[in-house]
Coordinates of C-alpha atoms in Angstrom, one line a residue:
X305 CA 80.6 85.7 50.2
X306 CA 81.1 82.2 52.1
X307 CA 78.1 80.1 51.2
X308 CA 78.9 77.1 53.6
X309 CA 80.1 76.5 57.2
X310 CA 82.3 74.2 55.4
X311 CA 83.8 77.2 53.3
X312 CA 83.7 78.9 56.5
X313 CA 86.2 76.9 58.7
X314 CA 88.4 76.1 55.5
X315 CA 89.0 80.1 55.1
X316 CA 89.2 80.6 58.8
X317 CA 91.9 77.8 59.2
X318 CA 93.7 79.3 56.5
X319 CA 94.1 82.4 57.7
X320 CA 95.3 81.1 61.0
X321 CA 97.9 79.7 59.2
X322 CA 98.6 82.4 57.3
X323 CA 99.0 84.5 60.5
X324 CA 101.3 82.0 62.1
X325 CA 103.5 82.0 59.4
X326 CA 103.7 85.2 58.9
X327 CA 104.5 85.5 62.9
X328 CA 107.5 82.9 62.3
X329 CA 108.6 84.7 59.8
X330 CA 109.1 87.9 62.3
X331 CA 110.2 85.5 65.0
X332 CA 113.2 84.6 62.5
X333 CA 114.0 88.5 61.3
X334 CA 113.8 89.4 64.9
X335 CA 116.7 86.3 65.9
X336 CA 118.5 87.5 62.8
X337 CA 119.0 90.7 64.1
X338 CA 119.7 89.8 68.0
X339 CA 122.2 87.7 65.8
X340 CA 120.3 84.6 68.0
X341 CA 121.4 80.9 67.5
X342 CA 121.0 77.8 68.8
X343 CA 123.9 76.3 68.0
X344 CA 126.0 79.5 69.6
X345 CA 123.1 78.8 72.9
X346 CA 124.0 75.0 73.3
X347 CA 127.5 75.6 73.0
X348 CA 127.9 77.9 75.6
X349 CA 125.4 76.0 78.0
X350 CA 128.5 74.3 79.4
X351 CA 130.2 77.6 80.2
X352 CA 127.0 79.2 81.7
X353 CA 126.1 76.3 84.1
X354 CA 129.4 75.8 85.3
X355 CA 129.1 79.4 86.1
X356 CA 125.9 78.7 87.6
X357 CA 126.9 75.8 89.9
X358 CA 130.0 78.4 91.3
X359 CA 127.8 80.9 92.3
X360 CA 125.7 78.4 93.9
X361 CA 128.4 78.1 96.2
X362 CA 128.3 81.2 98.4
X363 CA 131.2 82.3 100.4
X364 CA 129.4 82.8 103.7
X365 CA 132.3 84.4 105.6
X366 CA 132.1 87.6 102.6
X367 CA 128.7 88.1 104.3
X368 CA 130.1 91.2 106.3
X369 CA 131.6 93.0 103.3
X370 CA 128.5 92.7 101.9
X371 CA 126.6 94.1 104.4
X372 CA 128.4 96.9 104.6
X373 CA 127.8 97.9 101.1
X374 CA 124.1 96.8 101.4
X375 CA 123.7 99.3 103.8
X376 CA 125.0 101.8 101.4
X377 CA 122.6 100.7 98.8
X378 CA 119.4 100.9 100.6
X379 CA 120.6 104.1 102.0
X380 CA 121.2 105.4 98.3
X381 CA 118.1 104.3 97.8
X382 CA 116.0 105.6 100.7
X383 CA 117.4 108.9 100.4
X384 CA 116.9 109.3 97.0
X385 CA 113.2 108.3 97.3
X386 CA 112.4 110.9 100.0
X387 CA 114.2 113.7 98.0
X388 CA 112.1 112.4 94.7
X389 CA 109.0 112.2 96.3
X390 CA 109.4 115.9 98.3
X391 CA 110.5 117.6 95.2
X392 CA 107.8 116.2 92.9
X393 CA 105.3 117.8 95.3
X394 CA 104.9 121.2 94.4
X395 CA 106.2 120.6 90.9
X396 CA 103.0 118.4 90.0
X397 CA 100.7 121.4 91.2
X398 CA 101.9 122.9 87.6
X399 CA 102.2 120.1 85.3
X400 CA 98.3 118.8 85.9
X401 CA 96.1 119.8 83.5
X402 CA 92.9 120.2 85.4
X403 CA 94.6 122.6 88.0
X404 CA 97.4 124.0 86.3
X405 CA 98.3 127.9 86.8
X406 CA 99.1 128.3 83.2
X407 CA 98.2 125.5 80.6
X408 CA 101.6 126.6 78.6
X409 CA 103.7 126.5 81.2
X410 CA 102.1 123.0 81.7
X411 CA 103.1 121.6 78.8
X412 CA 106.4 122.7 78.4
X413 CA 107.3 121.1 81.8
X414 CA 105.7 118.0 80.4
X415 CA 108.0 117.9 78.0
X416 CA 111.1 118.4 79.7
X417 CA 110.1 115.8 82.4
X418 CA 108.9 113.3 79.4
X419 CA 112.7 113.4 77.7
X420 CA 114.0 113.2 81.3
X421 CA 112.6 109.9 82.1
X422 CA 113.7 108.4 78.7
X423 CA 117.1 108.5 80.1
X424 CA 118.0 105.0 82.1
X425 CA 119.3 105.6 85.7
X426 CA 122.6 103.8 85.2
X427 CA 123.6 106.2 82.3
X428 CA 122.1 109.3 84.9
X429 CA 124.6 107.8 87.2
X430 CA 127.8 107.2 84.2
X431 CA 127.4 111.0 83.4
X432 CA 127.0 112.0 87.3
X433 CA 130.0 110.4 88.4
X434 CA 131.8 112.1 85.4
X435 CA 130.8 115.4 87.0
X436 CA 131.0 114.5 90.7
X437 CA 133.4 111.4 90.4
X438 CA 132.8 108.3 92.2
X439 CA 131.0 108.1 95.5
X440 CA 127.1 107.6 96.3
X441 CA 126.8 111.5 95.6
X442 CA 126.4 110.6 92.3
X443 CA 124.2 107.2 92.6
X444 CA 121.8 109.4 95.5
X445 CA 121.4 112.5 92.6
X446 CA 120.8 109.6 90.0
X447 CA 118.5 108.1 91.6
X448 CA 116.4 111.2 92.6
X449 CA 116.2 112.7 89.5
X450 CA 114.6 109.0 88.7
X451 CA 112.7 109.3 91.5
X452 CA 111.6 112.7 90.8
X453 CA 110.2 111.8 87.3
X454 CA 108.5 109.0 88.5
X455 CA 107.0 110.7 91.5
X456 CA 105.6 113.3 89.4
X457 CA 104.1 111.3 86.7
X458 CA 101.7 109.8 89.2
X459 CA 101.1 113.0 90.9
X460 CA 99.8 114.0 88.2
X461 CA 98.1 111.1 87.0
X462 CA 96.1 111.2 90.8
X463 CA 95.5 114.8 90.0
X464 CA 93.9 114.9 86.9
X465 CA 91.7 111.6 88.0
X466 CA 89.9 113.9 90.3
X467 CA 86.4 114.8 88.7
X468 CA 86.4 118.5 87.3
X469 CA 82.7 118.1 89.3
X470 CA 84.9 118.0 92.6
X471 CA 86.4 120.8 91.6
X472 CA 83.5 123.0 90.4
X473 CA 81.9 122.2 94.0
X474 CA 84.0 124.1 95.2
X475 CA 84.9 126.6 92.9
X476 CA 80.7 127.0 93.2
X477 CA 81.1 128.5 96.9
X478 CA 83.6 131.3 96.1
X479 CA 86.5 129.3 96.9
X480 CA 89.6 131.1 95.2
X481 CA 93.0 128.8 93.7
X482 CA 94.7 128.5 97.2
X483 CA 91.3 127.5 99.0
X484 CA 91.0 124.8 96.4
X485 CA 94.4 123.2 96.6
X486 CA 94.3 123.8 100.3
X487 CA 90.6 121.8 100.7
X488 CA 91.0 119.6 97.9
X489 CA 94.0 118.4 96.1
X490 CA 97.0 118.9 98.5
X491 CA 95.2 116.6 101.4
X492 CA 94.6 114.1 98.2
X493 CA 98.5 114.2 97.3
X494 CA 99.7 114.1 100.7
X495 CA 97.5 110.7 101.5
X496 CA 99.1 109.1 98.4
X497 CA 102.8 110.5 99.2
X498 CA 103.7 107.6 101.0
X499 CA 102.3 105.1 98.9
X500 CA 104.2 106.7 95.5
X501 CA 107.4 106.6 98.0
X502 CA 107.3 103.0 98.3
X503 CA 106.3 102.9 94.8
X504 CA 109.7 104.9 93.9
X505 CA 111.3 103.1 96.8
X506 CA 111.1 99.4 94.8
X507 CA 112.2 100.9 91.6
X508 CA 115.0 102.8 92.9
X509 CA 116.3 99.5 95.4
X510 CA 116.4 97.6 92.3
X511 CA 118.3 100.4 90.4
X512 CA 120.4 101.1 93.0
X513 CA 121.8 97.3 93.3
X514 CA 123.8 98.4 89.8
X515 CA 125.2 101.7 90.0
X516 CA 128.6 100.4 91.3
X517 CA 128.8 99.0 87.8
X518 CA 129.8 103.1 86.9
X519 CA 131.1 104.1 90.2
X520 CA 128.1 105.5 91.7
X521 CA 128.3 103.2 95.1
X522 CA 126.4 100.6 96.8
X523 CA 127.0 97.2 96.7
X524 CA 127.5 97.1 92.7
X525 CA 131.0 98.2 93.0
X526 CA 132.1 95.1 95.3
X527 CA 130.1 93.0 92.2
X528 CA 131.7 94.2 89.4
X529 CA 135.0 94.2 91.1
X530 CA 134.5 90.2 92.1
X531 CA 133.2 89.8 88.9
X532 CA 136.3 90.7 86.7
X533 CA 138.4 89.2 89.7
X534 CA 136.3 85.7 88.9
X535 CA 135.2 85.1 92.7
X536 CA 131.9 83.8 91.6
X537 CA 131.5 82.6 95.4
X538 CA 131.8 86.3 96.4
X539 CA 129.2 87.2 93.4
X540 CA 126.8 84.3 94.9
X541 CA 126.8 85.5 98.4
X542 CA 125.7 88.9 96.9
X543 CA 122.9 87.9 94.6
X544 CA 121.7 85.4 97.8
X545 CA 121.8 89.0 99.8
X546 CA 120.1 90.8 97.3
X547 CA 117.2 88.7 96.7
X548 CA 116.4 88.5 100.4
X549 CA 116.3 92.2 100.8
X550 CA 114.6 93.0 97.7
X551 CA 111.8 90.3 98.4
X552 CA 111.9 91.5 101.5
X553 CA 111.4 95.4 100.4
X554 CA 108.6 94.2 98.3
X555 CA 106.7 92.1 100.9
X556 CA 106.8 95.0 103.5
X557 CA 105.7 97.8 100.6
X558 CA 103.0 95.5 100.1
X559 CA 102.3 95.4 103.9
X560 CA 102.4 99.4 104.4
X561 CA 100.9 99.9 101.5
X562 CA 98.0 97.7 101.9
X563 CA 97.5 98.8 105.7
X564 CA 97.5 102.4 104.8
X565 CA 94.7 101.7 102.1
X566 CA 92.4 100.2 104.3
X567 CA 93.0 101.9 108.1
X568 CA 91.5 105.3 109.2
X569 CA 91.8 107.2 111.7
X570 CA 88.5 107.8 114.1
X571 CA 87.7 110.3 116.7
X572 CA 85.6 110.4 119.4
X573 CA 84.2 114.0 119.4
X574 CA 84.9 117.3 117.0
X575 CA 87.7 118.8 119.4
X576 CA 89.8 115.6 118.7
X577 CA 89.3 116.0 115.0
X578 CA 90.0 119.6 115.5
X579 CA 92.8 119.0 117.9
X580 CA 94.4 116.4 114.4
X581 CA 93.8 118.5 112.3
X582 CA 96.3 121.1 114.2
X583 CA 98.7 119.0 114.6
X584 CA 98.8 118.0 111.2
X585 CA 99.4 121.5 109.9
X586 CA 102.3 122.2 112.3
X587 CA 103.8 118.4 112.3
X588 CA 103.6 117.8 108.1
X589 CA 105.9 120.3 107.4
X590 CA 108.3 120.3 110.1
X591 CA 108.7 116.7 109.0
X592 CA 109.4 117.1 105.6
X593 CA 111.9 120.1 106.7
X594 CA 113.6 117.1 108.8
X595 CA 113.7 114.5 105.7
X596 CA 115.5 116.9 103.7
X597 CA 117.7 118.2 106.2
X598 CA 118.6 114.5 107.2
X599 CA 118.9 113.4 103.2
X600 CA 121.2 116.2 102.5
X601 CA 123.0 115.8 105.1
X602 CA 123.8 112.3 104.4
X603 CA 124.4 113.4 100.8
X604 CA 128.4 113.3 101.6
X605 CA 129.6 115.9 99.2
X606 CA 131.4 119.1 100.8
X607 CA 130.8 123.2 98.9
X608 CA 133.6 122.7 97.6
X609 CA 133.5 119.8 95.6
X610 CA 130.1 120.5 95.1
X611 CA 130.9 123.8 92.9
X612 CA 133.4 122.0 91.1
X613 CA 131.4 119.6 89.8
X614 CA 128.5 122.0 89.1
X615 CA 131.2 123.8 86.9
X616 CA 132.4 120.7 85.2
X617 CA 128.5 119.4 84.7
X618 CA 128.0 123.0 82.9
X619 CA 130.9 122.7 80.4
X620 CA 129.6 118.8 80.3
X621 CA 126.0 120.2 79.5
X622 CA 127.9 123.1 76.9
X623 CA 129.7 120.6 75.0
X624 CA 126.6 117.5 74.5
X625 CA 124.2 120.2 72.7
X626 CA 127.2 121.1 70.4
X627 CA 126.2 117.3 69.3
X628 CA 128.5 115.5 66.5
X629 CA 125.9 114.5 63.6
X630 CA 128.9 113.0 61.6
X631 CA 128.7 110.3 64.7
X632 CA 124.8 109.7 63.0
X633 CA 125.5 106.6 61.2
X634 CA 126.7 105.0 64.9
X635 CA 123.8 106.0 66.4
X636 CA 120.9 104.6 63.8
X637 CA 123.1 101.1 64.0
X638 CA 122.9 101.7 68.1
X639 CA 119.3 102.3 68.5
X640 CA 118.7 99.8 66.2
X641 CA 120.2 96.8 68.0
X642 CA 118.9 97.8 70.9
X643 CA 115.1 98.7 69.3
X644 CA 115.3 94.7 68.3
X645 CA 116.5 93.4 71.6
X646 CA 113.6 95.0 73.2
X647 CA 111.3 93.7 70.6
X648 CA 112.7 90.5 70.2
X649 CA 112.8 89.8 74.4
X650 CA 109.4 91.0 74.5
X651 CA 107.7 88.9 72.2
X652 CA 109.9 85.6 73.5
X653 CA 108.9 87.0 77.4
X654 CA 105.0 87.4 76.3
X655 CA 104.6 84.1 74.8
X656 CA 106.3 82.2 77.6
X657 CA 104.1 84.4 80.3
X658 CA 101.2 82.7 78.6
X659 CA 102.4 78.8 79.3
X660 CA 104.0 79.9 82.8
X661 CA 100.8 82.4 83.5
X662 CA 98.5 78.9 83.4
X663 CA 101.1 77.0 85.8
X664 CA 101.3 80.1 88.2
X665 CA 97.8 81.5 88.8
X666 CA 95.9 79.8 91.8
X667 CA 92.8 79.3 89.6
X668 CA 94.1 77.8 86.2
X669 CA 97.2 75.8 87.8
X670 CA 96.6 71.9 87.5
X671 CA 97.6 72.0 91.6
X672 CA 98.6 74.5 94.3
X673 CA 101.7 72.5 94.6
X674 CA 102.8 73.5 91.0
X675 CA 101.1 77.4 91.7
X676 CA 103.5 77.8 94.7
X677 CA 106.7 76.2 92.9
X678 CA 106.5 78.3 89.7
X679 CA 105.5 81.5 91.9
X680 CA 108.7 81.0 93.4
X681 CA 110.4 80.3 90.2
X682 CA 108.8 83.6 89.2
X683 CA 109.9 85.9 92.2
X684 CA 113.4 84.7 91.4
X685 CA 113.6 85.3 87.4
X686 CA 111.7 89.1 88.1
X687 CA 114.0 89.9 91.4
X688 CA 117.3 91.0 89.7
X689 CA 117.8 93.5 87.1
X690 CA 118.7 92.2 83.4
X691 CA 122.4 92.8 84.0
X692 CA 123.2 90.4 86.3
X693 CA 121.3 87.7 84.2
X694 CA 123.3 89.0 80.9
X695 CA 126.5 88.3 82.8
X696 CA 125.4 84.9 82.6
X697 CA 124.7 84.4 78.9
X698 CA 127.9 87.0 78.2
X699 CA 129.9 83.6 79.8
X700 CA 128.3 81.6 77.8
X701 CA 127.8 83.1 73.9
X702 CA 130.4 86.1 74.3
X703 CA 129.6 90.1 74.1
X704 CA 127.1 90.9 71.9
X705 CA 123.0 91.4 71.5
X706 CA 122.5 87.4 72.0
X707 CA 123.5 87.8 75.9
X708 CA 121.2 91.1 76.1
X709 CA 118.6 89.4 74.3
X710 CA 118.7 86.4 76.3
X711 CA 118.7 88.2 79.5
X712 CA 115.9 90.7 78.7
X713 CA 113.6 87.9 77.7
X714 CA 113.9 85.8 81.2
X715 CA 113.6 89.4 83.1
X716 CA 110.4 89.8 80.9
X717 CA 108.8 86.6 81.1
X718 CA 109.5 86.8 85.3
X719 CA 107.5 90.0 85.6
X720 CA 104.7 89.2 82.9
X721 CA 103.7 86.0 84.3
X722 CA 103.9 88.0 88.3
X723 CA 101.1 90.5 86.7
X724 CA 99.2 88.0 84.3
X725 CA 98.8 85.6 87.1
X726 CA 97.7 88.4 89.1
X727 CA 94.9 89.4 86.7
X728 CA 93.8 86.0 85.6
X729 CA 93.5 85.4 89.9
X730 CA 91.1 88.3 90.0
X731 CA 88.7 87.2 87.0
X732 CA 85.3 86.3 88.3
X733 CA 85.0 82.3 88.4
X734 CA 81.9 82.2 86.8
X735 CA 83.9 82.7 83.6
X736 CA 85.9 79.6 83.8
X737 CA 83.0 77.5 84.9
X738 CA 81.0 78.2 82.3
X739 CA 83.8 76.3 80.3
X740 CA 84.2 73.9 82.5
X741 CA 80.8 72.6 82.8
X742 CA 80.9 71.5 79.2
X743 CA 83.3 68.8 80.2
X744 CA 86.3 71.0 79.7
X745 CA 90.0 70.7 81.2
X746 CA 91.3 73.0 82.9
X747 CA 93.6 74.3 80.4
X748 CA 90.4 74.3 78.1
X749 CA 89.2 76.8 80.1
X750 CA 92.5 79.3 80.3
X751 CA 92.2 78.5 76.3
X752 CA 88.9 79.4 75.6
X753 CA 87.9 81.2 78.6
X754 CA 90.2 82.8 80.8
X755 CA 92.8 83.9 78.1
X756 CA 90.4 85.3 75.6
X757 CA 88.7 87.2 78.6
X758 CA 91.8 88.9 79.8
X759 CA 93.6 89.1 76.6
X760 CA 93.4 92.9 76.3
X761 CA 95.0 93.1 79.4
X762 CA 97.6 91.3 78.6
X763 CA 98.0 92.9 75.4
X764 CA 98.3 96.4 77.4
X765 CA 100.8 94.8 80.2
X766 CA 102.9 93.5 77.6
X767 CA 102.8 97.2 75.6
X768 CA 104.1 98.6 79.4
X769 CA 107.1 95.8 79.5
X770 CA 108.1 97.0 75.5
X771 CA 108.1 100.4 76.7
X772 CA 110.3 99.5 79.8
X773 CA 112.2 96.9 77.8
X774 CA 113.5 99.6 75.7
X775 CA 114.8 101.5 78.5
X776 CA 116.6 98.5 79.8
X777 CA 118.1 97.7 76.2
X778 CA 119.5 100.9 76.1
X779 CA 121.7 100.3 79.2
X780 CA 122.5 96.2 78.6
X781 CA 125.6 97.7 76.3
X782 CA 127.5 99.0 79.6
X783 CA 128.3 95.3 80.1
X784 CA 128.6 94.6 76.3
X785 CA 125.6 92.6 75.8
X786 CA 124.6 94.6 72.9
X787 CA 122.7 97.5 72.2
X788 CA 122.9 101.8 71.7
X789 CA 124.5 101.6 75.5
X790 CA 127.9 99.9 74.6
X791 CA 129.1 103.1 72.7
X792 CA 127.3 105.3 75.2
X793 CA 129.2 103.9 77.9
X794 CA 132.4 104.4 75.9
X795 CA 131.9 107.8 74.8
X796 CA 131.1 108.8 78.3
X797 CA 134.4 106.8 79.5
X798 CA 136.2 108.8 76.9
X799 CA 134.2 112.3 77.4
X800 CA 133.1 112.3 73.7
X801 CA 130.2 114.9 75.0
X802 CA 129.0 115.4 71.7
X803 CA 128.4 112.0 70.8
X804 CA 126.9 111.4 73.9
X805 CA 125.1 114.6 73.2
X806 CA 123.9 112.9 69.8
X807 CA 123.4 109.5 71.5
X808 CA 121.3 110.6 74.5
X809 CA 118.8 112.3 72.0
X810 CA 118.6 109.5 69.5
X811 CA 117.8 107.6 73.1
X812 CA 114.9 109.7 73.9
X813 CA 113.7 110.2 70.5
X814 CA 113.5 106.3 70.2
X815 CA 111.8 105.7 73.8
X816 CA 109.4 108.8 73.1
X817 CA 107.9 107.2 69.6
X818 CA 107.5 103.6 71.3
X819 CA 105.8 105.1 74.2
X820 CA 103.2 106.9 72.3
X821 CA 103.2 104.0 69.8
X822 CA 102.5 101.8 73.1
X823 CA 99.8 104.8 74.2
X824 CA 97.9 104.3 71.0
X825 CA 97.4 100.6 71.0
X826 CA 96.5 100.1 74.5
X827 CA 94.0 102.6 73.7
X828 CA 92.5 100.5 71.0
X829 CA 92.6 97.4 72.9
X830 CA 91.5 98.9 76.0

């Protein structure tokens, strides 16, 4: 029992001591295991920034090679999108719980989908290309599988939000199953179809940018060839081209997405509604029929190839469930380098999103100056994938976890700061003027106010990043910066199906427990 306030404080400082101690002490096993070190770090600064200053000398005139393959990128990308989005329609009419023909059937989709989406699309796009060979056949299929899975995760997630009272409405007037979906849900889904499609559309832009690295197309196949060739003036005029059209794709989702949110559509009498409404039956599907017809027609993949690598994928698919548990010793030291990569680039991300959250957000920066440079800062760190930054630190400290590490935590620090910011912008002012009025700084009041306020939420956003963290870990080895995905990407490269068979489950299995581990804790917090 404390008797004193004195007493009080002394036992409350201790334990904060205790606590960060205890923290350091992780910090340390987590850089033993990523096998960090600052000695390796500053003796490879050297070698990174002079491959820094080379690709900050673009080679203007490569600009229409580029283009070319950008082209083929964003068209991987576009087409895969539409094909996700369309196919995840009527599959999310039997995966959501409240409306669900069969609850069995239900689950066991669930399921399947769930260890789908564990796999990473550039290991979708290894094992495609190993069916279909190289081309953007195998990145577009990739990609819409990815697409798919994503699409009907928030299908379903809209879905189920709908209030069961909704439902019983009109259940309550004698409406039967196909009355409700027709009155109800599918005008619901078909409103938020376009905004999941630019939702898929970022992710799979992004995605897309790398499949070249396995022969899958678009533009990463001129990068990783100018990579091993060492024209890092090539390698800059790409990355300037990328980050133009992926802020670009972002800014204009955010347009479209925005503008469809807040416009509606308004009619001057009942036979115009009437007249829409019409239209909208007859134009709606003949549209979709067009999408597909145009994405598969852009697929460029003839019968006959096609049925030849359906046949090789089934003696592919055969041959990974006959899986090679003597390979099992591989795989636990796989999953685990790649488990504390993720961890360990999490942790380093979140507490750096706290310093470069307070420099970022419009309300807590010391000036709008400093907001507006570090946003910028931000948009740059978060625009490319991990890869492309571990190609850096892989000059620099050699193959191995330290690159992956290193490359994970800047990618993760970029996109928690672009969401913290965003949350500590929307908190209601009144809560950092309360602190503020007691003579307070402004960081006194993103200490004390602002941060203690919002830090469930950033407990749950950095939670989402570990989840998606482990999914990029996995795929990090493909370049050799460590992790489960260096002997993926061998075995697939030497069509060791049963290892891969084995390595793919371990995968999933590993990505399954972190995200229901991640489920449980943003419940608590929440």
């Amino acid at each position: 029992m404390i008797k004193s306030s004195k007493e009080y404080m002394t036992k409350r400082i201790r334990s904060k001591f205790l606590y960060l101690f205890g923290f350091i002490i992780f910090l340390v096993f987590l850089g033993f295991n990523v096998n960090f070190s600052f000695a390796k770090l500053y003796k490879g600064v050297p070698s990174m920034l002079d491959l820094i200053s080379r690709i900050l000398r673009p080679n203007l005139s490569y600009s229409i090679d580029v283009f070319e393959k950008l082209t083929e990128t964003i068209q991987i990308a576009i087409i895969s999108s539409i094909l996700g989005v369309i196919l995840a329609l009527p599959f999310s009419l039997f995966v959501s719980d409240n409306i669900a023909p069969n609850r069995y059937l239900a689950g066991i989709l669930n399921g399947i989908f769930s260890f789908f989406r564990t796999i990473p699309s550039l290991i979708w796009a290894a094992l495609l290309v190993s069916i279909f060979s190289i081309g953007r056949f195998s990145g577009i299929i990739a990609l819409t599988i990815i697409g798919f899975l994503i699409s009907i995760r928030l299908f379903r997630e809209y879905i189920e939000s709908i209030k069961e009272n909704q439902l019983n409405s009109i259940r309550a007037i004698g409406a039967n199953s196909i009355q409700i979906l027709r009155y109800c849900i599918l005008p619901y889904i078909f409103e938020l179809s376009i905004s999941i499609f630019f939702i898929v559309l970022e992710t799979n832009i992004r995605s897309a940018t790398i499949l070249g690295l396995v022969g899958a197309g678009g533009i990463g196949q001129i990068m990783w060839r100018d990579l091993n060739h060492l024209r890092y003036d090539n390698l800059a005029t790409i990355i300037l081209v990328l980050f133009l059209t992926i802020l670009l794709i972002d800014f204009l989702s955010l347009y479209i997405r925005r503008y469809l949110k807040h416009s509606s559509i308004k009619f001057k009498s009942m036979a115009g509604y009437k007249r829409f409404q019409i239209i909208k039956i007859i134009f709606i599907p003949m549209f979709l029929i067009g999408l597909i017809y145009l994405a598969f027609k852009s697929l460029g993949i003839d019968y006959k190839r096609l049925i030849l690598g359906l046949n090789q994928g089934k003696n592919i698919v055969v041959r990974m469930i006959k899986i090679d548990m003597n390979y099992f010793p591989k795989l636990i030291e796989g999953i685990g380098e790649s488990f504390f990569i993720a961890i360990f680039a999490t942790i380093i991300g979140g507490l750096l999103s706290l310093l470069f959250s307070y420099l970022t957000a419009y309300n807590t920066s010391p000036n709008k100056t400093i907001s507006v440079f570090f946003k910028g800062i931000i948009n740059i760190s978060r625009t490319f994938p991990p890869l492309i930054t571990a190609i850096i630190f892989f000059r620099g400290v050699g193959p191995g976890p330290l690159a992956g590490a290193m490359a994970l935590s800047i990618y993760t620090t970029g996109v928690l700061t672009k969401m913290y910011s965003e949350v500590l912008e929307n908190t209601k002012e009144n809560v950092k003027d309360s602190i503020l009025v007691t003579g307070a700084t402004n960081f006194q009041a993103y200490r004390h106010g602002l941060l203690p306020h919002t830090f469930s939420t950033f407990i749950s956003l950095l939670l989402y990043r570990l989840e998606s963290n482990i999914r990029n870990s996995a795929i990090l080895g493909v370049i050799g910066a460590g992790g489960i995905g260096t002997i993926l990407a061998m075995n697939i490269t030497w069509r060791n199906w049963e290892k891969v068979g084995l390595l793919l489950l371990g995968v999933s299995i590993m990505i399954i427990i972190i995200d229901r581990l991640s489920q449980y804790l943003r419940n608590k917090f929440s």
